[in-house]
Amino acid sequence: MRIKILLLILFLTPISISSQQIISNDNKIAEINKMEWFEEAKLGIFIHWGIYSVNGISESWSFFNGYISHSDYMKQLDGFGAKKYNPKEWANIIQESGAKYTVITTKHHDGFALWNSKYGNLNSLKNSKSKKDLLTPFVKEIRSKGLKLGLYFSLPDWSYKDYTNHTNKIKRYSIKEDPKRWQKFLNYRDNQLFELKNRYKPDLWWFDGDWEHNAINWKSKELKKELQKDSPNVIFNSRLNEFGDYETPEIGIPIYRPSSKYWELCMTINDSWGYQQNDNNYKTPLQIIDLFVDTISKGGNLLLNISPKSDGSIPNKQKSILKELGKWNKKHSSAIYSTKKGIPYDHFYGPSTLSKDNKTLFLFVRDIPKDNQIVLKGISNKINRAYVVGNGTVLNKQLLCKVYWNKYPGISYLEIPEETLDPYYTVIAIVLDSPIKLFNKKSGAIEVN
Ligand code: GLC
């Protein structure tokens, strides 16, 4: 009998282990699949639109930090008219920029909702001069273009009566003292979120403000689970405590290639998230492309912010920056979308990306090369061809330091004709005979003779 039991255990054990492995492999595959569009998208447009655009003051923080009283801040409701709001134009501008997704502030920390919510008492239809649900028509236009939709939602709602914090000085209560009141707030939050989920079926949830409470108090894990019901592929940014699918660095672009697989840099177009008429510190198209190229060469996405005015128009300056970016993206699309992070700077003095099959390397050349040449080192493959992306001109190559008696692959000097230089970045495609092999051996003395 004992032997039989033992045999049975022995027989069953490997099966249970392998089925566990299958489950975790399945999970991994499911995760890779769900992140696929995000990884290929590279560029998203972030939109901060709310009543703060009326006075042109900082979104929510201006009253939280006491630069203006809450009641004066709320007076902006009467100026938020959205008279020139043209969601079709917004969607066109987003698409023309080359972005594949957008993330819009459905509700910032001030609690003002851009859709007609049944919950709470602060939204664009019931409480602002616009008297309109502003989110629904936008979602419709975005969908009609086949762009992916991200909804920004602030976990804190500093205006809501049952939320813990009102300003940095006024705390309404603590969760420990009054867990029931906190639960009331969570019910309100969840009701709003399920309303958004059911109405708009977002591809991405972009949470913000998780720093005000821990995952247990926010019920982050449970919330994620609920939002995934019937939408198993929905993606979460990292601001849901530790339950996000990707990292969300803000403004500070990583200097070193991040180790995390998925990440997205969110970035202002000037120095503000919301519209501020006094902020003219716009980044130039070249500076935006600098950030974009740096980001994609490190395997990330850029989520570039725009800030419409209270009348719903997008400032001309912002439109023209997106247009320039879009033109450059269109010309260089093969080097941008569906690529992955590039090679270390030891091989090329600049950013790069790689095609999915690792057989084409894209080099991003910012400045005017000296003697019209760029330098590529330590690539063990044969270079079949090098050409200017979006232009097609094939480059002359010169190979230096290649000797027959060792495997050191030498240094390639590639000549870019001056007339093919792009005003922003010139992109060079290096077509290899096989998936890229980076030479990482010591280059020693003679090996064969
Ligand atoms: C910050 C700020 C907020 C802004 C956001 C964008 O967390 O609180 O004002 O909306 O970042 O990333």
mmCIF file with all atom_site columns, C-alpha atoms in Angstrom, residues 213-414:
data_model
loop_
_atom_site.group_PDB
_atom_site.id
_atom_site.type_symbol
_atom_site.label_atom_id
_atom_site.label_alt_id
_atom_site.label_comp_id
_atom_site.label_asym_id
_atom_site.label_entity_id
_atom_site.label_seq_id
_atom_site.pdbx_PDB_ins_code
_atom_site.Cartn_x
_atom_site.Cartn_y
_atom_site.Cartn_z
_atom_site.occupancy
_atom_site.B_iso_or_equiv
_atom_site.pdbx_formal_charge
_atom_site.auth_seq_id
_atom_site.auth_comp_id
_atom_site.auth_asym_id
_atom_site.auth_atom_id
_atom_site.pdbx_PDB_model_num
ATOM 1   C CA . HIS A 1 213 ? -2.237  56.687 0.828   1.00 0.00 ? 213 HIS A CA 1
ATOM 2   C CA . ASN A 1 214 ? -0.891  53.157 0.816   1.00 0.00 ? 214 ASN A CA 1
ATOM 3   C CA . ALA A 1 215 ? -2.136  50.271 -1.321  1.00 0.00 ? 215 ALA A CA 1
ATOM 4   C CA . ILE A 1 216 ? -4.189  48.835 1.539   1.00 0.00 ? 216 ILE A CA 1
ATOM 5   C CA . ASN A 1 217 ? -6.116  52.051 2.089   1.00 0.00 ? 217 ASN A CA 1
ATOM 6   C CA . TRP A 1 218 ? -6.607  52.700 -1.621  1.00 0.00 ? 218 TRP A CA 1
ATOM 7   C CA . LYS A 1 219 ? -7.547  49.010 -2.041  1.00 0.00 ? 219 LYS A CA 1
ATOM 8   C CA . SER A 1 220 ? -5.343  49.137 -5.115  1.00 0.00 ? 220 SER A CA 1
ATOM 9   C CA . LYS A 1 221 ? -5.148  45.408 -5.677  1.00 0.00 ? 221 LYS A CA 1
ATOM 10  C CA . GLU A 1 222 ? -8.914  44.959 -5.470  1.00 0.00 ? 222 GLU A CA 1
ATOM 11  C CA . LEU A 1 223 ? -9.501  47.986 -7.671  1.00 0.00 ? 223 LEU A CA 1
ATOM 12  C CA . LYS A 1 224 ? -7.195  46.647 -10.361 1.00 0.00 ? 224 LYS A CA 1
ATOM 13  C CA . LYS A 1 225 ? -8.966  43.312 -10.275 1.00 0.00 ? 225 LYS A CA 1
ATOM 14  C CA . GLU A 1 226 ? -12.378 44.933 -10.661 1.00 0.00 ? 226 GLU A CA 1
ATOM 15  C CA . LEU A 1 227 ? -11.241 47.117 -13.551 1.00 0.00 ? 227 LEU A CA 1
ATOM 16  C CA . GLN A 1 228 ? -9.810  44.064 -15.291 1.00 0.00 ? 228 GLN A CA 1
ATOM 17  C CA . LYS A 1 229 ? -13.134 42.220 -15.243 1.00 0.00 ? 229 LYS A CA 1
ATOM 18  C CA . ASP A 1 230 ? -14.281 41.839 -18.855 1.00 0.00 ? 230 ASP A CA 1
ATOM 19  C CA . SER A 1 231 ? -11.205 43.841 -19.911 1.00 0.00 ? 231 SER A CA 1
ATOM 20  C CA . PRO A 1 232 ? -8.284  41.507 -19.227 1.00 0.00 ? 232 PRO A CA 1
ATOM 21  C CA . ASN A 1 233 ? -6.020  43.459 -21.589 1.00 0.00 ? 233 ASN A CA 1
ATOM 22  C CA . VAL A 1 234 ? -6.400  46.855 -20.010 1.00 0.00 ? 234 VAL A CA 1
ATOM 23  C CA . ILE A 1 235 ? -3.052  48.407 -19.019 1.00 0.00 ? 235 ILE A CA 1
ATOM 24  C CA . PHE A 1 236 ? -2.272  50.269 -15.761 1.00 0.00 ? 236 PHE A CA 1
ATOM 25  C CA . ASN A 1 237 ? 0.396   52.918 -15.265 1.00 0.00 ? 237 ASN A CA 1
ATOM 26  C CA . SER A 1 238 ? 2.557   52.668 -12.173 1.00 0.00 ? 238 SER A CA 1
ATOM 27  C CA . ARG A 1 239 ? 0.680   55.101 -9.933  1.00 0.00 ? 239 ARG A CA 1
ATOM 28  C CA . LEU A 1 240 ? -1.526  52.480 -8.379  1.00 0.00 ? 240 LEU A CA 1
ATOM 29  C CA . ASN A 1 241 ? 1.005   51.789 -5.680  1.00 0.00 ? 241 ASN A CA 1
ATOM 30  C CA . GLU A 1 242 ? 2.913   48.672 -6.691  1.00 0.00 ? 242 GLU A CA 1
ATOM 31  C CA . PHE A 1 243 ? 0.212   47.326 -9.020  1.00 0.00 ? 243 PHE A CA 1
ATOM 32  C CA . GLY A 1 244 ? 1.129   49.050 -12.277 1.00 0.00 ? 244 GLY A CA 1
ATOM 33  C CA . ASP A 1 245 ? 2.220   47.404 -15.515 1.00 0.00 ? 245 ASP A CA 1
ATOM 34  C CA . TYR A 1 246 ? 4.898   49.942 -16.395 1.00 0.00 ? 246 TYR A CA 1
ATOM 35  C CA . GLU A 1 247 ? 7.023   52.682 -14.876 1.00 0.00 ? 247 GLU A CA 1
ATOM 36  C CA . THR A 1 248 ? 6.052   56.326 -15.168 1.00 0.00 ? 248 THR A CA 1
ATOM 37  C CA . PRO A 1 249 ? 9.029   58.681 -14.779 1.00 0.00 ? 249 PRO A CA 1
ATOM 38  C CA . GLU A 1 250 ? 7.878   62.310 -14.856 1.00 0.00 ? 250 GLU A CA 1
ATOM 39  C CA . ILE A 1 251 ? 9.930   65.043 -16.608 1.00 0.00 ? 251 ILE A CA 1
ATOM 40  C CA . GLY A 1 252 ? 13.248  63.493 -15.515 1.00 0.00 ? 252 GLY A CA 1
ATOM 41  C CA . ILE A 1 253 ? 14.286  61.364 -18.462 1.00 0.00 ? 253 ILE A CA 1
ATOM 42  C CA . PRO A 1 254 ? 16.328  58.370 -17.303 1.00 0.00 ? 254 PRO A CA 1
ATOM 43  C CA . ILE A 1 255 ? 20.040  58.852 -17.936 1.00 0.00 ? 255 ILE A CA 1
ATOM 44  C CA . TYR A 1 256 ? 20.763  55.125 -18.099 1.00 0.00 ? 256 TYR A CA 1
ATOM 45  C CA . ARG A 1 257 ? 18.654  52.574 -19.935 1.00 0.00 ? 257 ARG A CA 1
ATOM 46  C CA . PRO A 1 258 ? 16.052  51.465 -17.366 1.00 0.00 ? 258 PRO A CA 1
ATOM 47  C CA . SER A 1 259 ? 16.090  47.781 -16.489 1.00 0.00 ? 259 SER A CA 1
ATOM 48  C CA . SER A 1 260 ? 12.288  47.585 -16.458 1.00 0.00 ? 260 SER A CA 1
ATOM 49  C CA . LYS A 1 261 ? 10.826  46.289 -19.678 1.00 0.00 ? 261 LYS A CA 1
ATOM 50  C CA . TYR A 1 262 ? 8.038   48.820 -20.071 1.00 0.00 ? 262 TYR A CA 1
ATOM 51  C CA . TRP A 1 263 ? 8.212   52.500 -19.236 1.00 0.00 ? 263 TRP A CA 1
ATOM 52  C CA . GLU A 1 264 ? 6.783   55.824 -20.322 1.00 0.00 ? 264 GLU A CA 1
ATOM 53  C CA . LEU A 1 265 ? 8.183   59.306 -19.800 1.00 0.00 ? 265 LEU A CA 1
ATOM 54  C CA . CYS A 1 266 ? 5.495   61.916 -19.237 1.00 0.00 ? 266 CYS A CA 1
ATOM 55  C CA . MET A 1 267 ? 6.651   65.355 -20.286 1.00 0.00 ? 267 MET A CA 1
ATOM 56  C CA . THR A 1 268 ? 5.371   68.916 -20.446 1.00 0.00 ? 268 THR A CA 1
ATOM 57  C CA . ILE A 1 269 ? 5.610   70.832 -23.714 1.00 0.00 ? 269 ILE A CA 1
ATOM 58  C CA . ASN A 1 270 ? 6.573   73.983 -21.767 1.00 0.00 ? 270 ASN A CA 1
ATOM 59  C CA . ASP A 1 271 ? 6.875   73.955 -17.945 1.00 0.00 ? 271 ASP A CA 1
ATOM 60  C CA . SER A 1 272 ? 3.217   73.374 -17.042 1.00 0.00 ? 272 SER A CA 1
ATOM 61  C CA . TRP A 1 273 ? 0.708   70.550 -17.264 1.00 0.00 ? 273 TRP A CA 1
ATOM 62  C CA . GLY A 1 274 ? -2.351  72.780 -17.573 1.00 0.00 ? 274 GLY A CA 1
ATOM 63  C CA . TYR A 1 275 ? -2.691  75.842 -19.800 1.00 0.00 ? 275 TYR A CA 1
ATOM 64  C CA . GLN A 1 276 ? -0.848  78.847 -18.375 1.00 0.00 ? 276 GLN A CA 1
ATOM 65  C CA . GLN A 1 277 ? -0.746  81.939 -20.579 1.00 0.00 ? 277 GLN A CA 1
ATOM 66  C CA . ASN A 1 278 ? 2.405   83.174 -18.838 1.00 0.00 ? 278 ASN A CA 1
ATOM 67  C CA . ASP A 1 279 ? 4.366   80.039 -19.482 1.00 0.00 ? 279 ASP A CA 1
ATOM 68  C CA . ASN A 1 280 ? 6.191   80.582 -22.732 1.00 0.00 ? 280 ASN A CA 1
ATOM 69  C CA . ASN A 1 281 ? 9.101   78.361 -21.925 1.00 0.00 ? 281 ASN A CA 1
ATOM 70  C CA . TYR A 1 282 ? 8.252   76.030 -24.771 1.00 0.00 ? 282 TYR A CA 1
ATOM 71  C CA . LYS A 1 283 ? 10.632  73.326 -25.829 1.00 0.00 ? 283 LYS A CA 1
ATOM 72  C CA . THR A 1 284 ? 11.584  73.672 -29.473 1.00 0.00 ? 284 THR A CA 1
ATOM 73  C CA . PRO A 1 285 ? 10.651  70.896 -31.931 1.00 0.00 ? 285 PRO A CA 1
ATOM 74  C CA . LEU A 1 286 ? 14.315  69.857 -31.900 1.00 0.00 ? 286 LEU A CA 1
ATOM 75  C CA . GLN A 1 287 ? 14.313  69.625 -28.111 1.00 0.00 ? 287 GLN A CA 1
ATOM 76  C CA . ILE A 1 288 ? 11.119  67.561 -28.177 1.00 0.00 ? 288 ILE A CA 1
ATOM 77  C CA . ILE A 1 289 ? 12.694  65.260 -30.773 1.00 0.00 ? 289 ILE A CA 1
ATOM 78  C CA . ASP A 1 290 ? 15.826  65.074 -28.567 1.00 0.00 ? 290 ASP A CA 1
ATOM 79  C CA . LEU A 1 291 ? 13.642  63.767 -25.744 1.00 0.00 ? 291 LEU A CA 1
ATOM 80  C CA . PHE A 1 292 ? 11.695  61.449 -27.995 1.00 0.00 ? 292 PHE A CA 1
ATOM 81  C CA . VAL A 1 293 ? 14.745  59.886 -29.614 1.00 0.00 ? 293 VAL A CA 1
ATOM 82  C CA . ASP A 1 294 ? 16.469  59.492 -26.251 1.00 0.00 ? 294 ASP A CA 1
ATOM 83  C CA . THR A 1 295 ? 13.350  57.781 -24.877 1.00 0.00 ? 295 THR A CA 1
ATOM 84  C CA . ILE A 1 296 ? 12.807  55.313 -27.705 1.00 0.00 ? 296 ILE A CA 1
ATOM 85  C CA . SER A 1 297 ? 16.509  54.465 -27.871 1.00 0.00 ? 297 SER A CA 1
ATOM 86  C CA . LYS A 1 298 ? 16.147  53.395 -24.241 1.00 0.00 ? 298 LYS A CA 1
ATOM 87  C CA . GLY A 1 299 ? 13.074  51.302 -24.998 1.00 0.00 ? 299 GLY A CA 1
ATOM 88  C CA . GLY A 1 300 ? 10.444  53.675 -23.581 1.00 0.00 ? 300 GLY A CA 1
ATOM 89  C CA . ASN A 1 301 ? 7.439   55.687 -24.729 1.00 0.00 ? 301 ASN A CA 1
ATOM 90  C CA . LEU A 1 302 ? 7.055   59.451 -24.636 1.00 0.00 ? 302 LEU A CA 1
ATOM 91  C CA . LEU A 1 303 ? 3.758   60.805 -23.325 1.00 0.00 ? 303 LEU A CA 1
ATOM 92  C CA . LEU A 1 304 ? 3.922   64.428 -24.432 1.00 0.00 ? 304 LEU A CA 1
ATOM 93  C CA . ASN A 1 305 ? 1.494   66.818 -22.788 1.00 0.00 ? 305 ASN A CA 1
ATOM 94  C CA . ILE A 1 306 ? -0.619  69.520 -24.377 1.00 0.00 ? 306 ILE A CA 1
ATOM 95  C CA . SER A 1 307 ? -2.797  71.978 -22.485 1.00 0.00 ? 307 SER A CA 1
ATOM 96  C CA . PRO A 1 308 ? -5.917  73.293 -24.206 1.00 0.00 ? 308 PRO A CA 1
ATOM 97  C CA . LYS A 1 309 ? -7.300  76.687 -23.213 1.00 0.00 ? 309 LYS A CA 1
ATOM 98  C CA . SER A 1 310 ? -10.585 77.085 -21.325 1.00 0.00 ? 310 SER A CA 1
ATOM 99  C CA . ASP A 1 311 ? -12.381 77.808 -24.628 1.00 0.00 ? 311 ASP A CA 1
ATOM 100 C CA . GLY A 1 312 ? -11.301 74.379 -25.858 1.00 0.00 ? 312 GLY A CA 1
ATOM 101 C CA . SER A 1 313 ? -8.754  75.573 -28.400 1.00 0.00 ? 313 SER A CA 1
ATOM 102 C CA . ILE A 1 314 ? -5.256  74.155 -28.486 1.00 0.00 ? 314 ILE A CA 1
ATOM 103 C CA . PRO A 1 315 ? -2.662  76.966 -28.388 1.00 0.00 ? 315 PRO A CA 1
ATOM 104 C CA . ASN A 1 316 ? -1.105  77.581 -31.820 1.00 0.00 ? 316 ASN A CA 1
ATOM 105 C CA . LYS A 1 317 ? 2.398   77.163 -30.485 1.00 0.00 ? 317 LYS A CA 1
ATOM 106 C CA . GLN A 1 318 ? 1.521   73.671 -29.254 1.00 0.00 ? 318 GLN A CA 1
ATOM 107 C CA . LYS A 1 319 ? -0.136  72.790 -32.547 1.00 0.00 ? 319 LYS A CA 1
ATOM 108 C CA . SER A 1 320 ? 2.923   73.823 -34.532 1.00 0.00 ? 320 SER A CA 1
ATOM 109 C CA . ILE A 1 321 ? 5.281   71.803 -32.308 1.00 0.00 ? 321 ILE A CA 1
ATOM 110 C CA . LEU A 1 322 ? 3.130   68.687 -32.793 1.00 0.00 ? 322 LEU A CA 1
ATOM 111 C CA . LYS A 1 323 ? 3.033   69.307 -36.529 1.00 0.00 ? 323 LYS A CA 1
ATOM 112 C CA . GLU A 1 324 ? 6.805   69.462 -36.812 1.00 0.00 ? 324 GLU A CA 1
ATOM 113 C CA . LEU A 1 325 ? 7.151   66.357 -34.681 1.00 0.00 ? 325 LEU A CA 1
ATOM 114 C CA . GLY A 1 326 ? 4.580   64.610 -36.866 1.00 0.00 ? 326 GLY A CA 1
ATOM 115 C CA . LYS A 1 327 ? 6.424   65.444 -40.085 1.00 0.00 ? 327 LYS A CA 1
ATOM 116 C CA . TRP A 1 328 ? 9.659   64.072 -38.707 1.00 0.00 ? 328 TRP A CA 1
ATOM 117 C CA . ASN A 1 329 ? 7.911   60.950 -37.375 1.00 0.00 ? 329 ASN A CA 1
ATOM 118 C CA . LYS A 1 330 ? 6.287   60.244 -40.707 1.00 0.00 ? 330 LYS A CA 1
ATOM 119 C CA . LYS A 1 331 ? 9.570   60.416 -42.579 1.00 0.00 ? 331 LYS A CA 1
ATOM 120 C CA . HIS A 1 332 ? 11.307  58.144 -40.067 1.00 0.00 ? 332 HIS A CA 1
ATOM 121 C CA . SER A 1 333 ? 8.483   55.829 -39.058 1.00 0.00 ? 333 SER A CA 1
ATOM 122 C CA . SER A 1 334 ? 10.415  52.632 -39.876 1.00 0.00 ? 334 SER A CA 1
ATOM 123 C CA . ALA A 1 335 ? 13.066  53.610 -37.325 1.00 0.00 ? 335 ALA A CA 1
ATOM 124 C CA . ILE A 1 336 ? 10.525  54.485 -34.629 1.00 0.00 ? 336 ILE A CA 1
ATOM 125 C CA . TYR A 1 337 ? 7.430   52.299 -34.355 1.00 0.00 ? 337 TYR A CA 1
ATOM 126 C CA . SER A 1 338 ? 7.747   48.606 -33.643 1.00 0.00 ? 338 SER A CA 1
ATOM 127 C CA . THR A 1 339 ? 11.423  48.973 -32.833 1.00 0.00 ? 339 THR A CA 1
ATOM 128 C CA . LYS A 1 340 ? 13.212  48.230 -29.601 1.00 0.00 ? 340 LYS A CA 1
ATOM 129 C CA . LYS A 1 341 ? 15.981  49.816 -27.612 1.00 0.00 ? 341 LYS A CA 1
ATOM 130 C CA . GLY A 1 342 ? 19.277  50.294 -29.383 1.00 0.00 ? 342 GLY A CA 1
ATOM 131 C CA . ILE A 1 343 ? 22.897  49.413 -28.781 1.00 0.00 ? 343 ILE A CA 1
ATOM 132 C CA . PRO A 1 344 ? 25.265  50.773 -26.081 1.00 0.00 ? 344 PRO A CA 1
ATOM 133 C CA . TYR A 1 345 ? 26.949  54.111 -26.705 1.00 0.00 ? 345 TYR A CA 1
ATOM 134 C CA . ASP A 1 346 ? 30.337  52.325 -26.769 1.00 0.00 ? 346 ASP A CA 1
ATOM 135 C CA . HIS A 1 347 ? 29.470  51.257 -30.302 1.00 0.00 ? 347 HIS A CA 1
ATOM 136 C CA . PHE A 1 348 ? 27.945  54.489 -31.574 1.00 0.00 ? 348 PHE A CA 1
ATOM 137 C CA . TYR A 1 349 ? 28.131  57.996 -30.108 1.00 0.00 ? 349 TYR A CA 1
ATOM 138 C CA . GLY A 1 350 ? 24.401  58.511 -30.084 1.00 0.00 ? 350 GLY A CA 1
ATOM 139 C CA . PRO A 1 351 ? 20.939  57.060 -29.744 1.00 0.00 ? 351 PRO A CA 1
ATOM 140 C CA . SER A 1 352 ? 19.839  54.066 -31.778 1.00 0.00 ? 352 SER A CA 1
ATOM 141 C CA . THR A 1 353 ? 16.989  51.586 -32.133 1.00 0.00 ? 353 THR A CA 1
ATOM 142 C CA . LEU A 1 354 ? 16.798  48.055 -33.501 1.00 0.00 ? 354 LEU A CA 1
ATOM 143 C CA . SER A 1 355 ? 14.204  46.412 -35.699 1.00 0.00 ? 355 SER A CA 1
ATOM 144 C CA . LYS A 1 356 ? 12.259  43.596 -34.075 1.00 0.00 ? 356 LYS A CA 1
ATOM 145 C CA . ASP A 1 357 ? 14.275  40.921 -35.894 1.00 0.00 ? 357 ASP A CA 1
ATOM 146 C CA . ASN A 1 358 ? 17.551  42.606 -34.782 1.00 0.00 ? 358 ASN A CA 1
ATOM 147 C CA . LYS A 1 359 ? 18.709  42.780 -38.381 1.00 0.00 ? 359 LYS A CA 1
ATOM 148 C CA . THR A 1 360 ? 18.404  46.524 -38.940 1.00 0.00 ? 360 THR A CA 1
ATOM 149 C CA . LEU A 1 361 ? 20.087  49.049 -36.705 1.00 0.00 ? 361 LEU A CA 1
ATOM 150 C CA . PHE A 1 362 ? 18.888  52.649 -36.842 1.00 0.00 ? 362 PHE A CA 1
ATOM 151 C CA . LEU A 1 363 ? 21.362  55.373 -35.912 1.00 0.00 ? 363 LEU A CA 1
ATOM 152 C CA . PHE A 1 364 ? 20.049  58.807 -34.961 1.00 0.00 ? 364 PHE A CA 1
ATOM 153 C CA . VAL A 1 365 ? 22.410  61.575 -35.997 1.00 0.00 ? 365 VAL A CA 1
ATOM 154 C CA . ARG A 1 366 ? 21.669  64.899 -34.319 1.00 0.00 ? 366 ARG A CA 1
ATOM 155 C CA . ASP A 1 367 ? 24.534  67.113 -35.383 1.00 0.00 ? 367 ASP A CA 1
ATOM 156 C CA . ILE A 1 368 ? 26.357  67.830 -38.629 1.00 0.00 ? 368 ILE A CA 1
ATOM 157 C CA . PRO A 1 369 ? 28.984  65.093 -38.842 1.00 0.00 ? 369 PRO A CA 1
ATOM 158 C CA . LYS A 1 370 ? 32.619  66.145 -39.190 1.00 0.00 ? 370 LYS A CA 1
ATOM 159 C CA . ASP A 1 371 ? 34.028  65.237 -42.601 1.00 0.00 ? 371 ASP A CA 1
ATOM 160 C CA . ASN A 1 372 ? 30.457  64.021 -43.339 1.00 0.00 ? 372 ASN A CA 1
ATOM 161 C CA . GLN A 1 373 ? 31.218  60.781 -41.506 1.00 0.00 ? 373 GLN A CA 1
ATOM 162 C CA . ILE A 1 374 ? 29.758  58.908 -38.570 1.00 0.00 ? 374 ILE A CA 1
ATOM 163 C CA . VAL A 1 375 ? 31.534  56.113 -36.733 1.00 0.00 ? 375 VAL A CA 1
ATOM 164 C CA . LEU A 1 376 ? 30.212  52.667 -35.846 1.00 0.00 ? 376 LEU A CA 1
ATOM 165 C CA . LYS A 1 377 ? 32.379  50.256 -33.880 1.00 0.00 ? 377 LYS A CA 1
ATOM 166 C CA . GLY A 1 378 ? 32.436  46.629 -32.856 1.00 0.00 ? 378 GLY A CA 1
ATOM 167 C CA . ILE A 1 379 ? 29.645  45.161 -34.995 1.00 0.00 ? 379 ILE A CA 1
ATOM 168 C CA . SER A 1 380 ? 30.584  41.589 -35.881 1.00 0.00 ? 380 SER A CA 1
ATOM 169 C CA . ASN A 1 381 ? 28.050  41.242 -38.688 1.00 0.00 ? 381 ASN A CA 1
ATOM 170 C CA . LYS A 1 382 ? 28.528  42.033 -42.286 1.00 0.00 ? 382 LYS A CA 1
ATOM 171 C CA . ILE A 1 383 ? 26.859  45.335 -43.165 1.00 0.00 ? 383 ILE A CA 1
ATOM 172 C CA . ASN A 1 384 ? 24.880  44.670 -46.310 1.00 0.00 ? 384 ASN A CA 1
ATOM 173 C CA . ARG A 1 385 ? 23.801  48.237 -46.821 1.00 0.00 ? 385 ARG A CA 1
ATOM 174 C CA . ALA A 1 386 ? 23.588  51.595 -45.047 1.00 0.00 ? 386 ALA A CA 1
ATOM 175 C CA . TYR A 1 387 ? 21.081  54.201 -46.202 1.00 0.00 ? 387 TYR A CA 1
ATOM 176 C CA . VAL A 1 388 ? 19.375  57.414 -45.155 1.00 0.00 ? 388 VAL A CA 1
ATOM 177 C CA . VAL A 1 389 ? 15.885  56.687 -43.803 1.00 0.00 ? 389 VAL A CA 1
ATOM 178 C CA . GLY A 1 390 ? 13.092  58.568 -45.547 1.00 0.00 ? 390 GLY A CA 1
ATOM 179 C CA . ASN A 1 391 ? 15.452  59.484 -48.374 1.00 0.00 ? 391 ASN A CA 1
ATOM 180 C CA . GLY A 1 392 ? 16.964  56.230 -49.563 1.00 0.00 ? 392 GLY A CA 1
ATOM 181 C CA . THR A 1 393 ? 20.468  57.449 -50.382 1.00 0.00 ? 393 THR A CA 1
ATOM 182 C CA . VAL A 1 394 ? 22.960  54.599 -49.914 1.00 0.00 ? 394 VAL A CA 1
ATOM 183 C CA . LEU A 1 395 ? 26.067  55.538 -47.937 1.00 0.00 ? 395 LEU A CA 1
ATOM 184 C CA . ASN A 1 396 ? 29.701  54.932 -48.798 1.00 0.00 ? 396 ASN A CA 1
ATOM 185 C CA . LYS A 1 397 ? 31.525  52.928 -46.160 1.00 0.00 ? 397 LYS A CA 1
ATOM 186 C CA . GLN A 1 398 ? 35.130  52.711 -45.146 1.00 0.00 ? 398 GLN A CA 1
ATOM 187 C CA . LEU A 1 399 ? 36.360  50.001 -42.788 1.00 0.00 ? 399 LEU A CA 1
ATOM 188 C CA . LEU A 1 400 ? 39.349  50.780 -40.605 1.00 0.00 ? 400 LEU A CA 1
ATOM 189 C CA . CYS A 1 401 ? 41.421  48.674 -38.201 1.00 0.00 ? 401 CYS A CA 1
ATOM 190 C CA . LYS A 1 402 ? 40.254  45.348 -39.642 1.00 0.00 ? 402 LYS A CA 1
ATOM 191 C CA . VAL A 1 403 ? 43.051  42.826 -39.926 1.00 0.00 ? 403 VAL A CA 1
ATOM 192 C CA . TYR A 1 404 ? 42.809  39.271 -41.148 1.00 0.00 ? 404 TYR A CA 1
ATOM 193 C CA . TRP A 1 405 ? 44.547  37.767 -38.119 1.00 0.00 ? 405 TRP A CA 1
ATOM 194 C CA . ASN A 1 406 ? 41.924  38.451 -35.462 1.00 0.00 ? 406 ASN A CA 1
ATOM 195 C CA . LYS A 1 407 ? 38.164  38.610 -35.108 1.00 0.00 ? 407 LYS A CA 1
ATOM 196 C CA . TYR A 1 408 ? 38.016  42.290 -34.203 1.00 0.00 ? 408 TYR A CA 1
ATOM 197 C CA . PRO A 1 409 ? 35.400  43.614 -36.610 1.00 0.00 ? 409 PRO A CA 1
ATOM 198 C CA . GLY A 1 410 ? 36.972  47.006 -37.201 1.00 0.00 ? 410 GLY A CA 1
ATOM 199 C CA . ILE A 1 411 ? 35.542  50.510 -37.275 1.00 0.00 ? 411 ILE A CA 1
ATOM 200 C CA . SER A 1 412 ? 33.071  51.576 -39.948 1.00 0.00 ? 412 SER A CA 1
ATOM 201 C CA . TYR A 1 413 ? 33.138  55.138 -41.210 1.00 0.00 ? 413 TYR A CA 1
ATOM 202 C CA . LEU A 1 414 ? 29.859  55.903 -42.961 1.00 0.00 ? 414 LEU A CA 1
#
